[in-house]
Amino acid sequence: MAVTAVAATLALALAGCSGDDGGTDGDTFKFAVVAEKTGAYADYGLQLEAGVKAAVEDINASGDYDLEFEPVVYDCQSDKSICVQSARDAVNADGLPAVIGPIVSVDILPTAEVTERAKVPHLVMAVLNQITDDYDNTFRFSTQSDRSNQTVVDYVKAKLQPGETVAIVNATTDFGKGGAAQQKEQLAEVDIEPVAEIAHDPDQADYTPLVTQLKQADPTYVLLSDSNPADIAKLLRQSKELGLQSQWIGADASGTIDLAGDAAEGYMTVSPWFPNADNQELTDKLMAQGIDNPGWISAMAYDATLALAQAVQDGGTSSEEITKALESLSGFDGLARQGWTFSSDDRRGQESSQIANWNGQQYEIVWPES
Amino acid sequence: MTALLEARGLTRRWGGLTAVDEVDLTVHRGSLHGLIGPNGAGKTTLVNMITGVDRIDGGRVVFQGADVTGLAAHRLASRGMARSFQTSQLFEDESVLDNVMAGRHRHIGYRFPHTFFYTPKVSREERRHRTDVHAILRELDLAVDAHRQVSELPYGRRRLVELARAMASEPTLLVLDEPAAGLPGSDVDVLGEVLRRLRRNGYTILVIEHNIGLLMTICDRMTVLSEGRVIADDEPAVVRESPRVIEAYLGRTDDA
Amino acid sequence: MTDTLTRPRQPSTTDPAGHRRAGLPVIVAVVLVAAAAIFPALSDYSTTYLFAYILIIALLGLSLHLLMGLMGVFSLGQAALFGTGAYAAVVVTEDLGLDGAIGFVLVAAVGAVLGLLMGAVTLRVTDLYLALTTLAVGYIFENVVRNSDWLGGPQGRSGFSIMFFGRSLDDPRLLCWIGLGALTLFLAVIASMRRSKIGRAFMATRESPMAARSIGVDARRYKLLGFTIAGAFSAVAGGLYSAWSLVVDPSVYSIDLTLSVLAIAIVGGLRSAPGILVVAAALTYFRNSAGDFGVSDYVLLVYGSLIVLSLRFLPLGLGGLASSPAVVRLVGRSGRRGRGGAA
C-alpha cells in the first residue's frame, strides 16, 4: 500500500504544474532569462539579470519599439540539472521564443542542447569557443577566449621592443592550461618565444618560488591565465614585495582589484568591457538594478537584450524570425560595445577584446588604441 | 560413541600470556558436554578458536572426521557448527521470526535468479522453512512473540531467541556460550530442561557455563579448564570428586 | 538425526506464509497501474522531463537504500558509479553505435563491475574509512575523465543521441518509460531479496557480523553482491541522466549529487523504499520549483534542516513514521476514542 502512497504523491506533485502560453501576449514580448541567481555562481547570475533588466527598462521607456518587452527570469541555482530543466520549462512549457543565459559553461552547454533542439535563438555571454562552434542557434555577446588571448598577443606584439621578452604563467586548472596553450601557439605565430613558462597549482599560500623564478627570467610581460581572484591577488602582492618589474596581463577575474589592493596598481586585464569614466552612463544604469560592481557580464547582457529587441523589431516575434534577424545583424552598436556582427556561419559577435590598466582609481583602456 | 569434535593441543597466546595452553577436548556424538572453569580460565577463547572466530596458534581441530583447523567461522557454520554468544548478538530491530529464519541460511538452496525475482520456488521454500522455524519457536515457547521485535522482549526471552536461531541451522554441533548468564534461577531450570530435551532429541551440545550446578545435573561429560589448561575431563560425578577441580574451582564456591 | 525437534508435530496454527507483506506481483502491478494513471498527465513536455529526473534520483536513492539501509555499508561512492554510467552510456551508444536496449545492459554491466571492485577494495574497511575510500574513487574518476580527450576533457561530451528500441531518448516519455522500467525492476529485486535469504544475510551482516558468520553467512560475499547490484542500477541511472541532461561532463562525479541523494535517503528513511521514493519526488520537485516559491536561497538550508529534524525526531526517516512509537501511540489513542464514542 506504501506504493500506492508513492504513486498518489507523485500524481499530486505533478498535477500542480501545467504550462501556460508564453511568447507574445498582446502587446508584450516575453523572453526567457536563465540565470544562476543563487548558489555558487550567484554573482554572475545577478549581473546577468541586472543587465537584462536595465536594458528592458530603457527599451520600454524609449518608445522606439512596437512591443513591450518582459523578461521571464528562471533561477537555475548554479545547478546544471536545474539549468537544463529551466530551459525546458522556458522553451517548451512556457513557449518562450528566445533565451538569454546562463553564464557558466557547464550550465550553458546543456541548455544550448535544449534550445538547439527546440530551434530557439540563444544569446550567451560565454567565452568558450565550443558554444558558438557547435550550436547553430547561439549568439555570443562577449569575446570568446581565443580572441581574448589573441588580443593580448596583438598588444604584446605591437608594444614589444627589441630585447624585451615575454613569459607565460598559468594555473593548473582547465581555464589556466587551456589559456596558456593558446597563448603559446598565438605567440609562436608571431615568432615570439616565451622566456619562461610556469604553471602553479591553485589555492597556494606562497608564490615566492614562482616570483623568484620570474625575476631570474626577467620578462617584460607576464601573460597570466588564472581565473581565481585570490590567487591572482597573491601573485600581484608577492611580485610587488619581491620587486618584480614585469608587466602582468591577465584575464578578468572579478574581485582581484579589491583583494590585491595597491599591488593591483598597473595590473592589466583583458575583458570585453570595463566600467570607467567614459561609460559612466551604462555603469549607473546597471547599478540602479541593485548590483554594486557592474562587470562585463552585466554590460554584455545589456547589449544582448538591446540586440534581441532590435531583432524582434526587425524580424518578428517567432523564434525563426528572431534567429534570422539576429543573423543579419551587422555593425550593431550597443551601449557597451560597438559593431556586433553575426551571420549564419559566424556567431561570435566581436572580433577582439579590450585591455585596460588599473591605475589605482579606475580602468584606463590601453588597447585597442583609440 | 564416536567423536564428533576432537581438539588436540589447542594453544592461543596473547603476547607473553598463554590464554589456552595445549588443550585437548573431545565431544562425542549425541552427548551434552559441559565446559567449565573459573573466570579467565580461557573457556570463551577456546570456543572462539574451535568455531573459527579466533586465531589458532597451535594444535588441530577435527570436526566430523575432517581437519577444520583455522577454517573461517562461516565455513564451519556451513558444516554444521552453530553457536550462541555470551553477549547478545541478536538482530535487535528485526522480528523474532526473521532472526530465527536467518539461522536457516545454510539450508536454503535457491540461488540466482530466484532470489532476485521471488519466484514460486522461493515462495515454496520460504514457506517450508517458515513452518520449520515456527516449530522451533513453539518448542521454545516463543511462538507468541514470533512477530515482535527482538528489542521489545525481556532478557530471558532474548536468550531463548538466540538459542532458537542456533537451533534453526539444524547443527550437528550446537555450541552455547553461557546460555544461563544473567538468567534468574527459575529460568535457569527451564533452560536446563530445554537443553536436556534437545539432547534427547539427538542434538550434540557443547555448553560453556560457569554456573556449575546447572551443568552437574544435565551433562554427560565435563571438561574443566583452569588457567588455560585442562584439569579434569570426565563424567560429572567423577569431576565433582576430583581434588584438582575442588581446589581450583569448587573449593572456592559453596555451590552444590 | 537432529531433525526430530524441528519437525512440526501438528499443522502450524499461525500463518507461516507471512501475512505482513504484500506479494511481489502486487507491488509490480500497483506500480504499473500508478504509472499508467500518471502518464496521461504527462502530456506536458517539461513536466515529463521533471518526472524522468525524479525517476533517476529515485534510482540513486534506492541504491543507497540497498547499501546503507539494508547492508549497513556507509558508501559515498554513488557519484563514481553514476558518473561512470553517464559516460558509459554515451560511449556505448555513440561510439559503439549500440541501441540502448543492448547498450544499457552493457552500462549496467560496467556499473556492476565497478561496484564489485569498489566492494573488493573496501572489503577490509568499515564506517568512516569505507566512506572516505568510496568517496575517493569518485575523485579519481573525475580527474581521469577530465584529462581524457576522447571523453571530451573538462567540457565533456555533447551532441550525442541515445537511441532505445530505435527511437531517440530525446522523447521524454520514452525516457520516463525506460526509467520507470529500471525503477520497477530495482524495486522488485530489492523487495525480493529483502524477503529471502539474501535480505536476511544483509540484515545479519549489518546487525552483527559475528553472528552472521556463526550462521554460515559469508559476509564478504554478500557485501560484494550488494555493491554489484547497487553499481549496476546507479550506472543505469547515470546513463539515463546523460540522455536527460544532453551533456555529460566531469560534474557528474560531483559530491553535490551524492550529498543531495544522501539527504533524500536519510529523510525518506534508509530502511524504507517507499519513504525514499516519496521524498525523492517531493524534494526534487521542491528543488526544481524553489525559484517559483522564491526560496532558492534557502534550498540547502531546507535540506540541512530536514536532515537534522529527521535525525532528531524520526531516526528511521519518513518511512519509519508508521512504526515510530509516538505515531503508534497517537493512532492507538484515537482508535480507542473512536470506539468509545461509538459505544
Coordinates of N, CA, C and O in Angstrom, one line a residue, chain C residues 177-284:
Chain C
W177 N 9.5 6.0 -19.5 CA 9.2 4.6 -19.5 C 10.4 3.7 -19.2 O 10.3 2.8 -18.4
I178 N 11.5 4.1 -19.8 CA 12.7 3.3 -19.5 C 13.1 3.5 -18.0 O 13.4 2.5 -17.3
G179 N 13.0 4.7 -17.6 CA 13.3 5.0 -16.2 C 12.4 4.2 -15.2 O 12.9 3.6 -14.2
L180 N 11.2 4.2 -15.6 CA 10.2 3.6 -14.7 C 10.4 2.1 -14.7 O 10.3 1.4 -13.7
G181 N 10.8 1.6 -15.9 CA 11.1 0.1 -16.0 C 12.3 -0.2 -15.1 O 12.2 -1.2 -14.4
A182 N 13.3 0.6 -15.2 CA 14.5 0.3 -14.4 C 14.2 0.4 -12.9 O 14.6 -0.5 -12.1
L183 N 13.4 1.4 -12.6 CA 13.0 1.6 -11.2 C 12.1 0.4 -10.6 O 12.4 -0.1 -9.5
T184 N 11.2 0.0 -11.5 CA 10.3 -1.2 -11.1 C 11.2 -2.4 -10.9 O 11.0 -3.2 -9.9
L185 N 12.1 -2.6 -11.9 CA 13.0 -3.8 -11.8 C 13.8 -3.8 -10.5 O 13.9 -4.8 -9.7
F186 N 14.3 -2.6 -10.2 CA 15.2 -2.4 -9.0 C 14.3 -2.7 -7.7 O 14.7 -3.4 -6.8
L187 N 13.1 -2.1 -7.7 CA 12.2 -2.3 -6.6 C 11.9 -3.7 -6.4 O 11.9 -4.3 -5.3
A188 N 11.6 -4.4 -7.5 CA 11.3 -5.8 -7.5 C 12.5 -6.6 -6.9 O 12.3 -7.5 -6.0
V189 N 13.7 -6.3 -7.4 CA 14.8 -7.1 -7.0 C 15.1 -6.8 -5.5 O 15.3 -7.8 -4.7
I190 N 14.9 -5.6 -5.1 CA 15.2 -5.3 -3.6 C 14.1 -5.9 -2.8 O 14.4 -6.6 -1.8
A191 N 12.8 -5.8 -3.2 CA 11.8 -6.4 -2.4 C 11.9 -7.9 -2.3 O 11.8 -8.5 -1.2
S192 N 12.3 -8.5 -3.4 CA 12.5 -9.9 -3.4 C 13.7 -10.4 -2.6 O 13.6 -11.3 -1.7
M193 N 14.8 -9.7 -2.7 CA 16.0 -10.0 -1.9 C 15.7 -9.9 -0.4 O 16.1 -10.7 0.4
R194 N 15.0 -8.8 -0.1 CA 14.7 -8.4 1.3 C 13.9 -9.5 2.0 O 14.1 -9.8 3.2
R195 N 13.0 -10.2 1.2 CA 12.2 -11.2 1.9 C 12.8 -12.6 1.8 O 12.2 -13.5 2.2
S196 N 14.0 -12.7 1.2 CA 14.5 -14.0 1.1 C 15.9 -14.1 1.7 O 16.3 -13.2 2.5
K197 N 16.6 -15.2 1.4 CA 17.9 -15.5 2.0 C 18.8 -14.3 2.0 O 19.5 -14.0 3.0
I198 N 19.0 -13.7 0.8 CA 20.0 -12.6 0.7 C 19.6 -11.4 1.7 O 20.5 -10.9 2.3
G199 N 18.4 -11.1 1.7 CA 18.0 -10.0 2.6 C 18.3 -10.3 4.1 O 18.8 -9.4 4.8
R200 N 18.1 -11.5 4.5 CA 18.4 -11.9 5.8 C 19.9 -11.9 6.1 O 20.4 -11.6 7.1
A201 N 20.7 -12.3 5.0 CA 22.1 -12.3 5.1 C 22.6 -10.8 5.2 O 23.5 -10.5 6.1
F202 N 22.0 -9.9 4.5 CA 22.3 -8.5 4.6 C 22.1 -8.0 6.0 O 22.9 -7.3 6.6
M203 N 20.9 -8.4 6.5 CA 20.4 -7.9 7.8 C 21.4 -8.5 8.9 O 21.9 -7.7 9.7
A204 N 21.8 -9.7 8.7 CA 22.7 -10.3 9.7 C 24.0 -9.6 9.7 O 24.6 -9.3 10.8
T205 N 24.5 -9.4 8.5 CA 25.9 -8.7 8.4 C 25.8 -7.3 9.0 O 26.7 -6.9 9.6
R206 N 24.7 -6.6 8.7 CA 24.5 -5.3 9.2 C 24.5 -5.2 10.7 O 25.1 -4.4 11.4
E207 N 23.7 -6.1 11.3 CA 23.4 -6.0 12.7 C 24.5 -6.6 13.6 O 24.8 -6.1 14.6
S208 N 25.1 -7.7 13.1 CA 26.2 -8.4 13.9 C 27.0 -9.3 13.0 O 26.6 -10.4 12.7
P209 N 28.1 -8.8 12.5 CA 28.9 -9.6 11.6 C 29.3 -10.9 12.2 O 29.4 -11.9 11.5
M210 N 29.5 -10.9 13.5 CA 30.0 -12.1 14.2 C 28.8 -13.1 14.2 O 29.1 -14.3 13.8
A211 N 27.6 -12.7 14.5 CA 26.5 -13.6 14.4 C 26.3 -14.1 13.0 O 25.9 -15.3 12.8
A212 N 26.5 -13.2 12.0 CA 26.2 -13.6 10.7 C 27.1 -14.8 10.3 O 26.7 -15.7 9.7
R213 N 28.4 -14.6 10.7 CA 29.3 -15.7 10.3 C 28.9 -17.0 11.1 O 29.1 -18.1 10.5
S214 N 28.4 -16.8 12.3 CA 28.1 -18.0 13.1 C 26.9 -18.8 12.5 O 26.7 -19.9 12.9
I215 N 26.1 -18.2 11.6 CA 25.0 -18.9 11.0 C 25.4 -19.3 9.6 O 24.5 -19.6 8.7
G216 N 26.6 -19.1 9.2 CA 27.1 -19.5 7.9 C 27.0 -18.5 6.8 O 27.1 -18.8 5.6
V217 N 26.8 -17.2 7.2 CA 26.8 -16.2 6.1 C 28.2 -15.7 5.9 O 28.9 -15.2 6.8
D218 N 28.6 -15.8 4.6 CA 29.9 -15.3 4.2 C 29.7 -13.8 3.9 O 29.3 -13.3 2.9
A219 N 30.0 -13.0 5.0 CA 29.7 -11.5 4.9 C 30.4 -10.8 3.7 O 29.8 -10.0 3.0
R220 N 31.6 -11.2 3.3 CA 32.3 -10.6 2.2 C 31.5 -10.8 0.9 O 31.4 -9.9 0.1
R221 N 31.1 -12.0 0.7 CA 30.4 -12.4 -0.5 C 29.2 -11.5 -0.7 O 28.9 -11.0 -1.7
Y222 N 28.4 -11.3 0.4 CA 27.2 -10.6 0.3 C 27.4 -9.1 0.2 O 26.7 -8.4 -0.5
K223 N 28.6 -8.6 0.7 CA 28.9 -7.2 0.5 C 29.2 -7.0 -0.9 O 28.8 -6.0 -1.5
L224 N 30.0 -7.9 -1.5 CA 30.3 -7.8 -3.0 C 29.1 -7.8 -3.8 O 28.9 -7.0 -4.7
L225 N 28.2 -8.7 -3.5 CA 26.9 -8.9 -4.2 C 26.1 -7.6 -4.2 O 25.6 -7.0 -5.2
G226 N 26.0 -7.0 -2.9 CA 25.2 -5.8 -2.8 C 25.8 -4.6 -3.6 O 25.1 -3.9 -4.2
F227 N 27.2 -4.5 -3.5 CA 27.9 -3.4 -4.2 C 27.6 -3.6 -5.7 O 27.5 -2.6 -6.5
T228 N 27.7 -4.8 -6.2 CA 27.5 -5.1 -7.6 C 26.1 -4.7 -8.1 O 26.0 -4.0 -9.1
I229 N 25.1 -5.0 -7.3 CA 23.7 -4.7 -7.7 C 23.6 -3.1 -7.7 O 23.1 -2.5 -8.6
A230 N 24.0 -2.5 -6.6 CA 23.9 -1.1 -6.4 C 24.7 -0.4 -7.6 O 24.2 0.6 -8.1
G231 N 25.8 -1.0 -7.9 CA 26.6 -0.4 -9.0 C 25.9 -0.4 -10.3 O 25.9 0.6 -11.1
A232 N 25.3 -1.6 -10.6 CA 24.6 -1.7 -11.9 C 23.4 -0.7 -12.0 O 23.3 0.0 -13.0
F233 N 22.6 -0.5 -11.0 CA 21.5 0.4 -11.1 C 21.9 1.8 -11.0 O 21.3 2.7 -11.6
S234 N 23.0 2.1 -10.2 CA 23.5 3.5 -10.2 C 24.0 3.9 -11.6 O 23.8 5.0 -12.1
A235 N 24.7 3.0 -12.3 CA 25.2 3.2 -13.6 C 24.1 3.5 -14.6 O 24.1 4.4 -15.4
V236 N 23.0 2.7 -14.5 CA 21.9 2.9 -15.4 C 21.2 4.3 -15.1 O 20.9 5.0 -16.0
A237 N 21.2 4.6 -13.8 CA 20.7 6.0 -13.5 C 21.6 7.0 -14.2 O 21.1 8.0 -14.8
G238 N 22.9 6.8 -14.1 CA 23.8 7.7 -14.8 C 23.6 7.8 -16.3 O 23.6 8.9 -16.9
G239 N 23.4 6.6 -16.9 CA 23.1 6.6 -18.3 C 21.9 7.3 -18.7 O 21.8 8.1 -19.7
L240 N 20.8 7.2 -17.9 CA 19.6 7.9 -18.2 C 19.8 9.4 -18.0 O 19.2 10.2 -18.7
Y241 N 20.7 9.7 -17.0 CA 21.0 11.1 -16.8 C 21.6 11.8 -18.0 O 21.3 12.9 -18.3
S242 N 22.5 11.0 -18.6 CA 23.1 11.5 -19.9 C 22.1 11.9 -20.9 O 22.1 12.9 -21.5
A243 N 21.1 11.0 -21.1 CA 20.1 11.2 -22.0 C 19.2 12.4 -21.6 O 18.7 13.2 -22.4
W244 N 19.1 12.5 -20.3 CA 18.2 13.6 -19.7 C 18.9 15.0 -19.9 O 18.3 15.9 -20.3
S245 N 20.2 15.0 -19.5 CA 20.8 16.3 -19.4 C 21.5 16.7 -20.8 O 22.0 17.8 -20.9
L246 N 21.5 15.8 -21.7 CA 22.0 16.0 -23.1 C 23.5 16.3 -23.2 O 24.1 16.4 -24.2
V247 N 24.2 16.5 -22.0 CA 25.6 16.8 -22.0 C 26.1 15.9 -20.9 O 25.5 15.8 -19.8
V248 N 27.3 15.3 -21.1 CA 27.9 14.6 -20.0 C 29.3 15.2 -19.8 O 30.1 15.3 -20.7
D249 N 29.5 15.7 -18.6 CA 30.8 16.4 -18.3 C 31.3 15.9 -16.9 O 30.5 15.2 -16.2
P250 N 32.5 16.3 -16.5 CA 33.0 15.7 -15.2 C 32.2 16.1 -14.0 O 32.3 15.5 -12.9
S251 N 31.2 17.0 -14.1 CA 30.4 17.4 -13.0 C 29.5 16.2 -12.6 O 28.9 16.3 -11.5
V252 N 29.3 15.2 -13.4 CA 28.5 14.1 -13.0 C 29.2 13.3 -11.8 O 28.5 12.5 -11.1
Y253 N 30.5 13.6 -11.6 CA 31.1 12.9 -10.5 C 31.1 13.8 -9.2 O 31.7 13.5 -8.2
S254 N 30.3 14.9 -9.2 CA 30.5 15.8 -8.1 C 29.8 15.3 -6.9 O 28.9 14.5 -6.9
I255 N 30.4 15.7 -5.7 CA 29.9 15.3 -4.4 C 28.5 15.8 -4.1 O 27.8 15.3 -3.4
D256 N 28.2 17.0 -4.8 CA 26.9 17.6 -4.6 C 25.7 16.5 -4.8 O 24.8 16.5 -4.0
L257 N 25.9 15.8 -5.9 CA 24.8 14.8 -6.2 C 24.7 13.8 -5.1 O 23.7 13.5 -4.6
T258 N 25.9 13.2 -4.7 CA 26.0 12.2 -3.6 C 25.3 12.8 -2.4 O 24.5 12.1 -1.8
L259 N 25.6 14.0 -2.0 CA 25.0 14.5 -0.8 C 23.5 14.8 -0.9 O 22.8 14.5 0.1
S260 N 23.1 15.3 -2.0 CA 21.6 15.5 -2.1 C 20.8 14.2 -2.1 O 19.8 14.1 -1.5
V261 N 21.4 13.2 -2.7 CA 20.7 11.9 -2.7 C 20.8 11.3 -1.3 O 19.8 10.7 -0.8
L262 N 21.9 11.5 -0.6 CA 22.0 11.1 0.8 C 21.0 11.7 1.7 O 20.3 11.1 2.5
A263 N 20.8 13.0 1.4 CA 19.8 13.8 2.2 C 18.4 13.1 1.9 O 17.6 12.9 2.9
I264 N 18.1 12.8 0.7 CA 16.8 12.2 0.3 C 16.7 10.9 1.1 O 15.6 10.6 1.7
A265 N 17.7 10.1 1.0 CA 17.7 8.7 1.6 C 17.5 8.8 3.2 O 16.7 8.0 3.7
I266 N 18.2 9.8 3.8 CA 18.0 9.9 5.2 C 16.6 10.4 5.6 O 16.0 9.9 6.5
V267 N 16.2 11.4 4.9 CA 14.9 12.0 5.3 C 13.8 11.0 4.9 O 12.8 10.8 5.7
G268 N 13.9 10.2 3.8 CA 12.9 9.2 3.5 C 13.0 8.0 4.4 O 12.0 7.3 4.5
G269 N 14.2 7.8 4.9 CA 14.4 6.6 5.7 C 15.2 5.6 5.0 O 14.8 5.0 4.0
L270 N 16.4 5.3 5.5 CA 17.3 4.4 4.8 C 16.8 3.0 4.6 O 17.1 2.3 3.7
R271 N 15.9 2.6 5.6 CA 15.4 1.3 5.5 C 14.1 1.2 4.7 O 13.5 0.1 4.6
S272 N 13.6 2.3 4.2 CA 12.3 2.3 3.6 C 12.3 2.8 2.2 O 12.5 4.0 1.9
A273 N 12.0 1.8 1.3 CA 12.0 2.2 -0.1 C 10.8 3.2 -0.4 O 11.1 4.2 -1.1
P274 N 9.6 2.9 0.1 CA 8.5 3.9 -0.2 C 8.9 5.3 0.3 O 8.6 6.3 -0.4
G275 N 9.5 5.4 1.5 CA 9.8 6.7 2.1 C 10.8 7.4 1.2 O 10.6 8.6 0.9
I276 N 11.8 6.7 0.7 CA 12.8 7.3 -0.2 C 12.1 7.8 -1.5 O 12.4 8.9 -2.0
L277 N 11.2 7.0 -2.0 CA 10.6 7.4 -3.3 C 9.7 8.6 -3.1 O 9.8 9.6 -3.9
V278 N 9.0 8.7 -2.0 CA 8.2 9.9 -1.7 C 9.0 11.1 -1.6 O 8.8 12.2 -2.2
V279 N 10.1 11.0 -0.8 CA 11.0 12.1 -0.6 C 11.7 12.5 -1.8 O 12.0 13.7 -2.1
A280 N 12.2 11.5 -2.6 CA 12.9 11.8 -3.9 C 12.0 12.7 -4.7 O 12.4 13.7 -5.3
A281 N 10.7 12.3 -4.8 CA 9.8 13.1 -5.7 C 9.5 14.5 -5.1 O 9.6 15.5 -5.8
A282 N 9.3 14.5 -3.8 CA 8.9 15.8 -3.1 C 10.1 16.8 -3.2 O 10.0 17.9 -3.6
L283 N 11.3 16.3 -2.8 CA 12.5 17.2 -2.7 C 12.9 17.6 -4.1 O 13.4 18.7 -4.3
T284 N 12.9 16.7 -5.1 CA 13.3 17.1 -6.4 C 12.3 18.1 -7.0 O 12.8 19.1 -7.6

